[in-house]
PDB file of C-alpha atoms and ligand atoms in Angstrom:
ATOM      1  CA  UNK A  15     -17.064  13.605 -15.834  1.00 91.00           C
ATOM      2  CA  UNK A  16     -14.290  13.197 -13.479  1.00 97.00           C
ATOM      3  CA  UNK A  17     -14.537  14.200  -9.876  1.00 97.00           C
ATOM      4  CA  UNK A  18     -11.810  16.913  -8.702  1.00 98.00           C
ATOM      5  CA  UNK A  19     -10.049  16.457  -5.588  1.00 98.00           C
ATOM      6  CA  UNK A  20      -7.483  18.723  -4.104  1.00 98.00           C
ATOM      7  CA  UNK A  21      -4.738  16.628  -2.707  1.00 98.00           C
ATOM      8  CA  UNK A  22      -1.653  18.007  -0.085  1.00 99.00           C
ATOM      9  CA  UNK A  23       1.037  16.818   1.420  1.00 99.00           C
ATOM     10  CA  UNK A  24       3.905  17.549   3.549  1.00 98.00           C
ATOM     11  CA  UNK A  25       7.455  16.028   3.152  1.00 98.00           C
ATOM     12  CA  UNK A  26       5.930  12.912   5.334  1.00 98.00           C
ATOM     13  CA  UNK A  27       3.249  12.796   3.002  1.00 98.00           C
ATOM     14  CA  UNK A  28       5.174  12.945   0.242  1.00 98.00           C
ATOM     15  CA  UNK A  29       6.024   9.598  -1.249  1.00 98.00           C
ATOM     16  CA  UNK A  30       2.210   8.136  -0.226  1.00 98.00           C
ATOM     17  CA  UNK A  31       0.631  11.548  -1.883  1.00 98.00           C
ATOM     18  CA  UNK A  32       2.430  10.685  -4.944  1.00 98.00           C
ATOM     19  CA  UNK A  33       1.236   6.837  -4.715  1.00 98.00           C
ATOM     20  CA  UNK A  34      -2.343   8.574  -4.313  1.00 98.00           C
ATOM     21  CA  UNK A  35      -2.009  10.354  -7.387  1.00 98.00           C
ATOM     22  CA  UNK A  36      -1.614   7.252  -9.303  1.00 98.00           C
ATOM     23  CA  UNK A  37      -5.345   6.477  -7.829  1.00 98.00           C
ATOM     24  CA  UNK A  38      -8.636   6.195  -9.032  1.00 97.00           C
ATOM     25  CA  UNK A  39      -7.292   7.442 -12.429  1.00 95.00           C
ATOM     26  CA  UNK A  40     -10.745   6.763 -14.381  1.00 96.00           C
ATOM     27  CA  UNK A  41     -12.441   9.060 -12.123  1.00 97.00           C
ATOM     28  CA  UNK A  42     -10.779  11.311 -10.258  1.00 98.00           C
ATOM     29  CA  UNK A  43      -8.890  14.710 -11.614  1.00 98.00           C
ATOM     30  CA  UNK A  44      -6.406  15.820  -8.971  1.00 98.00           C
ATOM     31  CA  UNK A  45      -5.414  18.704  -8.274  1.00 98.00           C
ATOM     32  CA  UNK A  46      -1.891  18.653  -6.203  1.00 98.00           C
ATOM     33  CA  UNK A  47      -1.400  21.262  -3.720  1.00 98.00           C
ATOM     34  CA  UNK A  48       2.037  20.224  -3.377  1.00 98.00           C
ATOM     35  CA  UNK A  49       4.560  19.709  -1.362  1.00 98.00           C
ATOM     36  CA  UNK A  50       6.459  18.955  -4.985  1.00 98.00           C
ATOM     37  CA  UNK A  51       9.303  17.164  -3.059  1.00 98.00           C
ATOM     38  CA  UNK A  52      10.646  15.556   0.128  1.00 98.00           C
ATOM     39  CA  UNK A  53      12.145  17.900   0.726  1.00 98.00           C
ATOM     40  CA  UNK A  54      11.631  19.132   4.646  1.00 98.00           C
ATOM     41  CA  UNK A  55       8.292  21.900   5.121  1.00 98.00           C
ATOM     42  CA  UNK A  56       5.817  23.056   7.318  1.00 98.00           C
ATOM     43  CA  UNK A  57       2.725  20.793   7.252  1.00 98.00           C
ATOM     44  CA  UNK A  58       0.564  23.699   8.220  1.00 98.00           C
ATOM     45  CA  UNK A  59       1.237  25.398   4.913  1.00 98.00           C
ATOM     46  CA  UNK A  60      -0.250  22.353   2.988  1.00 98.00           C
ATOM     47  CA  UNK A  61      -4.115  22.204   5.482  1.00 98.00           C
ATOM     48  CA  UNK A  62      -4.136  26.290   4.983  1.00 98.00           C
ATOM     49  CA  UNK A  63      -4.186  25.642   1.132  1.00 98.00           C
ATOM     50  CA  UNK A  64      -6.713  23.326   1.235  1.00 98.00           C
ATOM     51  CA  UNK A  65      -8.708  24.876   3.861  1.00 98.00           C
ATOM     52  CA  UNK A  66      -8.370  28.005   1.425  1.00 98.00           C
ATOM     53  CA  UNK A  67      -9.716  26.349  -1.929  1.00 98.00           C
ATOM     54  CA  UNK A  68     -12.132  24.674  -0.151  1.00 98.00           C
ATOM     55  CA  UNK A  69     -13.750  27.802   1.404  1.00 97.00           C
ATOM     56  CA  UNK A  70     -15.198  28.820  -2.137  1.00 93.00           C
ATOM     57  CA  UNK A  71     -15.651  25.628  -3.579  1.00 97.00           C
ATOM     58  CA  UNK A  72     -19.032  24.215  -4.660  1.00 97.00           C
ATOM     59  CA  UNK A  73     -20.677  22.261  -1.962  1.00 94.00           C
ATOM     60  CA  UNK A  74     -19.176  18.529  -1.692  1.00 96.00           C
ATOM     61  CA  UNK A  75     -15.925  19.574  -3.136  1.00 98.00           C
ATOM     62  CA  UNK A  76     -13.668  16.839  -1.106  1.00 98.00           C
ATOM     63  CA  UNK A  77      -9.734  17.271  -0.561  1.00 99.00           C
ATOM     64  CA  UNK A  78      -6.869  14.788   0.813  1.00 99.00           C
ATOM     65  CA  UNK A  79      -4.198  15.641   3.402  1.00 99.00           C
ATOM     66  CA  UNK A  80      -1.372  13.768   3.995  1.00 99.00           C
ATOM     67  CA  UNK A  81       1.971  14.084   6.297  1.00 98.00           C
ATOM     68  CA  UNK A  82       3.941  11.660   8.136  1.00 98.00           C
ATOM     69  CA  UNK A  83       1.491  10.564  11.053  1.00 98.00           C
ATOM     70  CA  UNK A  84      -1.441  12.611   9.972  1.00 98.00           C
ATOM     71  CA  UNK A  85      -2.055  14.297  13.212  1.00 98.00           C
ATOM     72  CA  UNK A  86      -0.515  17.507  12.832  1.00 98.00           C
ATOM     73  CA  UNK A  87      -1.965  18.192   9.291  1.00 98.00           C
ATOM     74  CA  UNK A  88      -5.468  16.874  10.793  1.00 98.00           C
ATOM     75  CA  UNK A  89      -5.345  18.957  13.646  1.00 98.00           C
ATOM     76  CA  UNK A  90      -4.148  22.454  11.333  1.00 98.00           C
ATOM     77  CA  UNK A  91      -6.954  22.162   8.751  1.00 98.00           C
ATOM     78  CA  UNK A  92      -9.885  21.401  11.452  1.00 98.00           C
ATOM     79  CA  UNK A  93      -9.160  25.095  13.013  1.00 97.00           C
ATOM     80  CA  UNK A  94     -11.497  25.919   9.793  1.00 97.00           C
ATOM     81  CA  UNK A  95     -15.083  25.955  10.370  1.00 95.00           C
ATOM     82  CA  UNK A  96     -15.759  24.461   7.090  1.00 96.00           C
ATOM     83  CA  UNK A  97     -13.736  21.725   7.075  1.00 97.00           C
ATOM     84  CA  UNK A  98     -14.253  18.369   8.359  1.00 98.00           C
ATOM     85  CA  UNK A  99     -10.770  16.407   8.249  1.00 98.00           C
ATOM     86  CA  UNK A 100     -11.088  12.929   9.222  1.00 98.00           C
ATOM     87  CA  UNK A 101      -8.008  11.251  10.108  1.00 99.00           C
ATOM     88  CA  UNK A 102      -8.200   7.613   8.707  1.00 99.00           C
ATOM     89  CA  UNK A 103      -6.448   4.250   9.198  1.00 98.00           C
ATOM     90  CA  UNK A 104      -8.735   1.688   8.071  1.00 98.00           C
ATOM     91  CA  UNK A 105     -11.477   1.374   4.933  1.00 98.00           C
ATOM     92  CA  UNK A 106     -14.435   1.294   8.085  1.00 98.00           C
ATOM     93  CA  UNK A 107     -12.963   4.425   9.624  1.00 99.00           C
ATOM     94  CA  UNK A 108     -13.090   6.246   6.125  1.00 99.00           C
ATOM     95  CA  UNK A 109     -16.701   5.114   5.120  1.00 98.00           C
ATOM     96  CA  UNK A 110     -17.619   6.424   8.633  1.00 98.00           C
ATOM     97  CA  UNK A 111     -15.982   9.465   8.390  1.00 98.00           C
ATOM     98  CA  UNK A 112     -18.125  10.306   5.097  1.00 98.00           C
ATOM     99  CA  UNK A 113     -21.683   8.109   6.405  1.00 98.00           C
ATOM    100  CA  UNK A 114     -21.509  10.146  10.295  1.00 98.00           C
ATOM    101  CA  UNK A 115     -19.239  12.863  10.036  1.00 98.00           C
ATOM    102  CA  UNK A 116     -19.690  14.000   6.568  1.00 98.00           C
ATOM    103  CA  UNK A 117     -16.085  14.572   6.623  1.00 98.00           C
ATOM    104  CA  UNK A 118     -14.538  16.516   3.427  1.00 98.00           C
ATOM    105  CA  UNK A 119     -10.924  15.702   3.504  1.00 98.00           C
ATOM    106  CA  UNK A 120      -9.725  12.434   3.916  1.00 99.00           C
ATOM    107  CA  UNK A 121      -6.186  12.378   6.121  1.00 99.00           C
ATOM    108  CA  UNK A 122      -3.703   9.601   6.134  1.00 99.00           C
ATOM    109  CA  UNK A 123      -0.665   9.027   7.556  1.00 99.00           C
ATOM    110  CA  UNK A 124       2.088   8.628   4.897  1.00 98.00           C
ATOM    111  CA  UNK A 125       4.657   7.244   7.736  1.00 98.00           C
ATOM    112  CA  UNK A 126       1.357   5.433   9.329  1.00 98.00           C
ATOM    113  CA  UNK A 127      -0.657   3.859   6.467  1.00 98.00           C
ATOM    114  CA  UNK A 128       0.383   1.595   3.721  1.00 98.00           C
ATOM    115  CA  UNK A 129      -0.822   2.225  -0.200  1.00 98.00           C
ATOM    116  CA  UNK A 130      -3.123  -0.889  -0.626  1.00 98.00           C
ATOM    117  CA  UNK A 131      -4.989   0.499   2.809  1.00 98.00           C
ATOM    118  CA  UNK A 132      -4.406   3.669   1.250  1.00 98.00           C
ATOM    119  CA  UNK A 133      -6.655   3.103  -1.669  1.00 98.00           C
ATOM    120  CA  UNK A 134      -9.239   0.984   0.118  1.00 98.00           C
ATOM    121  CA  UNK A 135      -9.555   4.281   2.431  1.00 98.00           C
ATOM    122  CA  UNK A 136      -9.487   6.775  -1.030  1.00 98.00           C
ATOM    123  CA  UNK A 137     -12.526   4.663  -2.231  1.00 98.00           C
ATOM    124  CA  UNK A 138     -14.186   4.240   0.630  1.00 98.00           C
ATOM    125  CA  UNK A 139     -14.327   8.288   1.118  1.00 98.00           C
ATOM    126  CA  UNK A 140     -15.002   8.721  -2.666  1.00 98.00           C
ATOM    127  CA  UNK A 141     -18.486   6.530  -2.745  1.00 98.00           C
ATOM    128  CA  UNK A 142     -19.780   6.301   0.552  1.00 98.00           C
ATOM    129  CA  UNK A 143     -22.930   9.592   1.171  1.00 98.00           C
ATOM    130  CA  UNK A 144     -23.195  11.314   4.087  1.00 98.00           C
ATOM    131  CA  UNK A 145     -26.157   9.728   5.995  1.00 97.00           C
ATOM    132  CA  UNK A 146     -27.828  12.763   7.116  1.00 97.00           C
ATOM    133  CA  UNK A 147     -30.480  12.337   9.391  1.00 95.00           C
ATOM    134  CA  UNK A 148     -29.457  13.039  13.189  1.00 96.00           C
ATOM    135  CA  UNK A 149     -26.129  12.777  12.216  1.00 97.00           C
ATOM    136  CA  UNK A 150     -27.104  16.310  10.158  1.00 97.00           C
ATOM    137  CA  UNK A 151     -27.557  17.809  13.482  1.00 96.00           C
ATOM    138  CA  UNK A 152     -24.371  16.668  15.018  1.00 96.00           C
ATOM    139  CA  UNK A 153     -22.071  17.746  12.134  1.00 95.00           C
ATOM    140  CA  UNK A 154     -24.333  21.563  11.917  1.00 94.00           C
ATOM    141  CA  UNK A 155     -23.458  21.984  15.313  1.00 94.00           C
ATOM    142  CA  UNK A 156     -19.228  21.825  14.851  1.00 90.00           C
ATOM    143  CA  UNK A 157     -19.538  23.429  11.199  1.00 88.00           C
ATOM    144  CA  UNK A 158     -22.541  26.130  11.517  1.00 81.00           C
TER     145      UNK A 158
HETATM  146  C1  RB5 B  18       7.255  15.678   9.999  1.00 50.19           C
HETATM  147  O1  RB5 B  18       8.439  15.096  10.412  1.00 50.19           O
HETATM  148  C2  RB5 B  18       6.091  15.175  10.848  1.00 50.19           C
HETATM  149  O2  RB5 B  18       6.164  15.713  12.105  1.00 50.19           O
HETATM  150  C3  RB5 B  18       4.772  15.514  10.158  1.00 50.19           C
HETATM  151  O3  RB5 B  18       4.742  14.938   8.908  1.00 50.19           O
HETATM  152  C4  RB5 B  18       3.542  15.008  10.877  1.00 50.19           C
HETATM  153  O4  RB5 B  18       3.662  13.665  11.219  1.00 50.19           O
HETATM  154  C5  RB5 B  18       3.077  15.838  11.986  1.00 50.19           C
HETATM  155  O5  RB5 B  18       2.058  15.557  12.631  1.00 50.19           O
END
Protein backbone atom coordinates (compact mmCIF):
# COMPACT_ATOMS: atom_id res chain seq x y z
CA UNK A 1 0.00 0.00 0.00
CA UNK A 2 1.14 3.39 -0.77
CA UNK A 3 2.09 5.86 1.90
CA UNK A 4 -0.03 9.27 1.85
CA UNK A 5 1.66 12.44 2.20
CA UNK A 6 0.10 15.83 2.24
CA UNK A 7 2.22 18.12 0.21
CA UNK A 8 1.91 22.39 0.16
CA UNK A 9 3.31 24.96 -1.37
CA UNK A 10 3.35 28.57 -1.84
CA UNK A 11 3.99 30.41 -5.20
CA UNK A 12 7.95 29.93 -4.25
CA UNK A 13 7.26 26.48 -3.76
CA UNK A 14 5.51 26.06 -6.61
CA UNK A 15 7.54 24.79 -9.51
CA UNK A 16 9.81 22.38 -6.91
CA UNK A 17 6.27 21.09 -5.27
CA UNK A 18 5.26 20.12 -8.64
CA UNK A 19 8.85 18.40 -9.36
CA UNK A 20 8.03 16.61 -5.88
CA UNK A 21 4.94 15.30 -7.09
CA UNK A 22 6.61 13.49 -9.81
CA UNK A 23 8.50 11.62 -6.70
CA UNK A 24 8.59 8.43 -5.22
CA UNK A 25 5.67 7.48 -7.55
CA UNK A 26 5.75 3.58 -6.55
CA UNK A 27 5.12 4.48 -3.08
CA UNK A 28 3.88 7.48 -2.20
CA UNK A 29 0.03 8.83 -2.81
CA UNK A 30 0.05 12.61 -2.55
CA UNK A 31 -2.22 14.54 -1.59
CA UNK A 32 -1.63 18.37 -2.88
CA UNK A 33 -2.71 21.05 -0.67
CA UNK A 34 -2.11 23.42 -3.32
CA UNK A 35 -1.01 26.38 -4.16
CA UNK A 36 -2.41 25.14 -7.87
CA UNK A 37 -0.30 27.93 -9.54
CA UNK A 38 2.48 30.54 -9.36
CA UNK A 39 0.55 32.62 -9.04
CA UNK A 40 1.50 35.16 -5.91
CA UNK A 41 -0.20 33.86 -2.11
CA UNK A 42 0.22 33.87 1.37
CA UNK A 43 2.54 31.04 2.50
CA UNK A 44 0.81 30.93 5.83
CA UNK A 45 -2.37 29.68 4.21
CA UNK A 46 -0.50 26.56 2.83
CA UNK A 47 1.38 25.43 6.88
CA UNK A 48 -2.38 26.18 8.38
CA UNK A 49 -3.71 23.44 5.94
CA UNK A 50 -1.33 21.11 6.75
CA UNK A 51 -1.11 21.84 10.31
CA UNK A 52 -5.04 21.32 10.05
CA UNK A 53 -5.09 17.72 8.36
CA UNK A 54 -2.45 16.74 10.32
CA UNK A 55 -4.16 17.46 13.70
CA UNK A 56 -6.58 14.38 13.13
CA UNK A 57 -4.49 12.26 11.24
CA UNK A 58 -3.35 8.79 12.36
CA UNK A 59 -0.12 8.88 14.20
CA UNK A 60 3.02 9.12 11.68
CA UNK A 61 0.97 10.74 9.04
CA UNK A 62 4.02 12.94 7.44
CA UNK A 63 3.39 16.18 5.20
CA UNK A 64 5.82 18.44 2.90
CA UNK A 65 6.00 22.26 2.89
CA UNK A 66 7.53 24.14 0.44
CA UNK A 67 7.94 28.09 -0.43
CA UNK A 68 10.67 30.04 -1.81
CA UNK A 69 13.38 29.94 1.08
CA UNK A 70 11.48 27.71 3.40
CA UNK A 71 11.71 29.86 6.41
CA UNK A 72 8.55 31.55 6.51
CA UNK A 73 6.41 28.38 5.80
CA UNK A 74 8.76 26.55 8.53
CA UNK A 75 8.35 29.07 10.97
CA UNK A 76 4.05 29.32 10.34
CA UNK A 77 3.40 25.57 10.70
CA UNK A 78 5.78 25.08 13.95
CA UNK A 79 3.28 27.60 15.94
CA UNK A 80 1.29 24.06 16.09
CA UNK A 81 2.03 21.92 18.94
CA UNK A 82 1.79 18.89 16.89
CA UNK A 83 3.86 19.57 14.28
CA UNK A 84 7.45 19.16 13.91
CA UNK A 85 8.61 21.01 10.57
CA UNK A 86 12.13 20.50 9.83
CA UNK A 87 13.59 22.81 7.46
CA UNK A 88 16.06 20.78 5.21
CA UNK A 89 18.96 21.44 2.80
CA UNK A 90 20.91 18.40 2.64
CA UNK A 91 20.00 14.32 2.62
CA UNK A 92 22.02 14.29 6.45
CA UNK A 93 19.89 17.17 7.66
CA UNK A 94 16.62 15.27 6.55
CA UNK A 95 17.58 11.76 8.00
CA UNK A 96 18.30 13.78 11.21
CA UNK A 97 15.35 15.58 11.26
CA UNK A 98 13.29 12.13 11.24
CA UNK A 99 16.30 9.90 13.51
CA UNK A 100 16.44 13.12 16.49
CA UNK A 101 13.68 15.28 15.94
CA UNK A 102 11.05 12.98 14.77
CA UNK A 103 10.10 15.71 12.54
CA UNK A 104 6.65 15.22 10.49
CA UNK A 105 6.90 17.60 7.66
CA UNK A 106 9.76 17.84 5.64
CA UNK A 107 10.42 21.77 4.41
CA UNK A 108 12.48 22.79 1.47
CA UNK A 109 13.26 25.71 -0.08
CA UNK A 110 11.93 25.80 -3.69
CA UNK A 111 14.17 29.10 -4.46
CA UNK A 112 16.96 27.34 -2.04
CA UNK A 113 17.17 23.62 -2.96
CA UNK A 114 17.62 21.95 -6.23
CA UNK A 115 15.31 18.69 -7.36
CA UNK A 116 18.09 15.95 -7.35
CA UNK A 117 18.84 17.27 -3.49
CA UNK A 118 15.26 17.50 -3.40
CA UNK A 119 14.61 13.84 -3.75
CA UNK A 120 17.66 12.63 -1.85
CA UNK A 121 16.01 14.81 1.12
CA UNK A 122 12.15 13.25 0.19
CA UNK A 123 13.78 9.75 0.70
CA UNK A 124 15.78 10.35 3.31
CA UNK A 125 12.56 11.65 5.44
CA UNK A 126 10.41 8.81 3.95
CA UNK A 127 12.72 5.71 5.37
CA UNK A 128 14.72 6.91 8.06
CA UNK A 129 12.62 5.97 12.04
CA UNK A 130 12.61 8.16 14.63
CA UNK A 131 15.31 6.91 17.09
CA UNK A 132 13.47 7.28 20.22
CA UNK A 133 15.32 6.79 23.18
CA UNK A 134 16.45 10.19 24.94
CA UNK A 135 15.75 11.83 21.95
CA UNK A 136 11.83 10.73 22.99
CA UNK A 137 12.24 13.00 25.86
CA UNK A 138 13.55 15.95 24.02
CA UNK A 139 10.89 15.96 21.24
CA UNK A 140 7.80 15.24 24.35
CA UNK A 141 9.00 18.21 25.86
CA UNK A 142 8.34 20.84 22.58
CA UNK A 143 5.20 18.65 21.41
CA UNK A 144 3.44 17.46 24.86
C1 LIG B 1 7.69 34.67 -1.31
O1 LIG B 1 8.23 35.62 -2.15
C2 LIG B 1 8.70 34.28 -0.23
O2 LIG B 1 8.84 35.30 0.66
C3 LIG B 1 8.24 32.98 0.44
O3 LIG B 1 8.12 31.99 -0.50
C4 LIG B 1 9.19 32.45 1.48
O4 LIG B 1 10.50 32.41 1.01
C5 LIG B 1 9.09 33.08 2.80
O5 LIG B 1 9.79 32.71 3.76
Amino acid sequence: MKEKIYIASDHGGYALKQALLGMCADTVEWVDLGAESDARVDYPVYADKVAEVLKDAPQGQKAVLVCGSGIGISIAANRYRWVNAALCTSEEMAQLSRAHNNANVLVLGGRITDEATAEKCLNAFLNTPFEGGRHAQRVAMITE
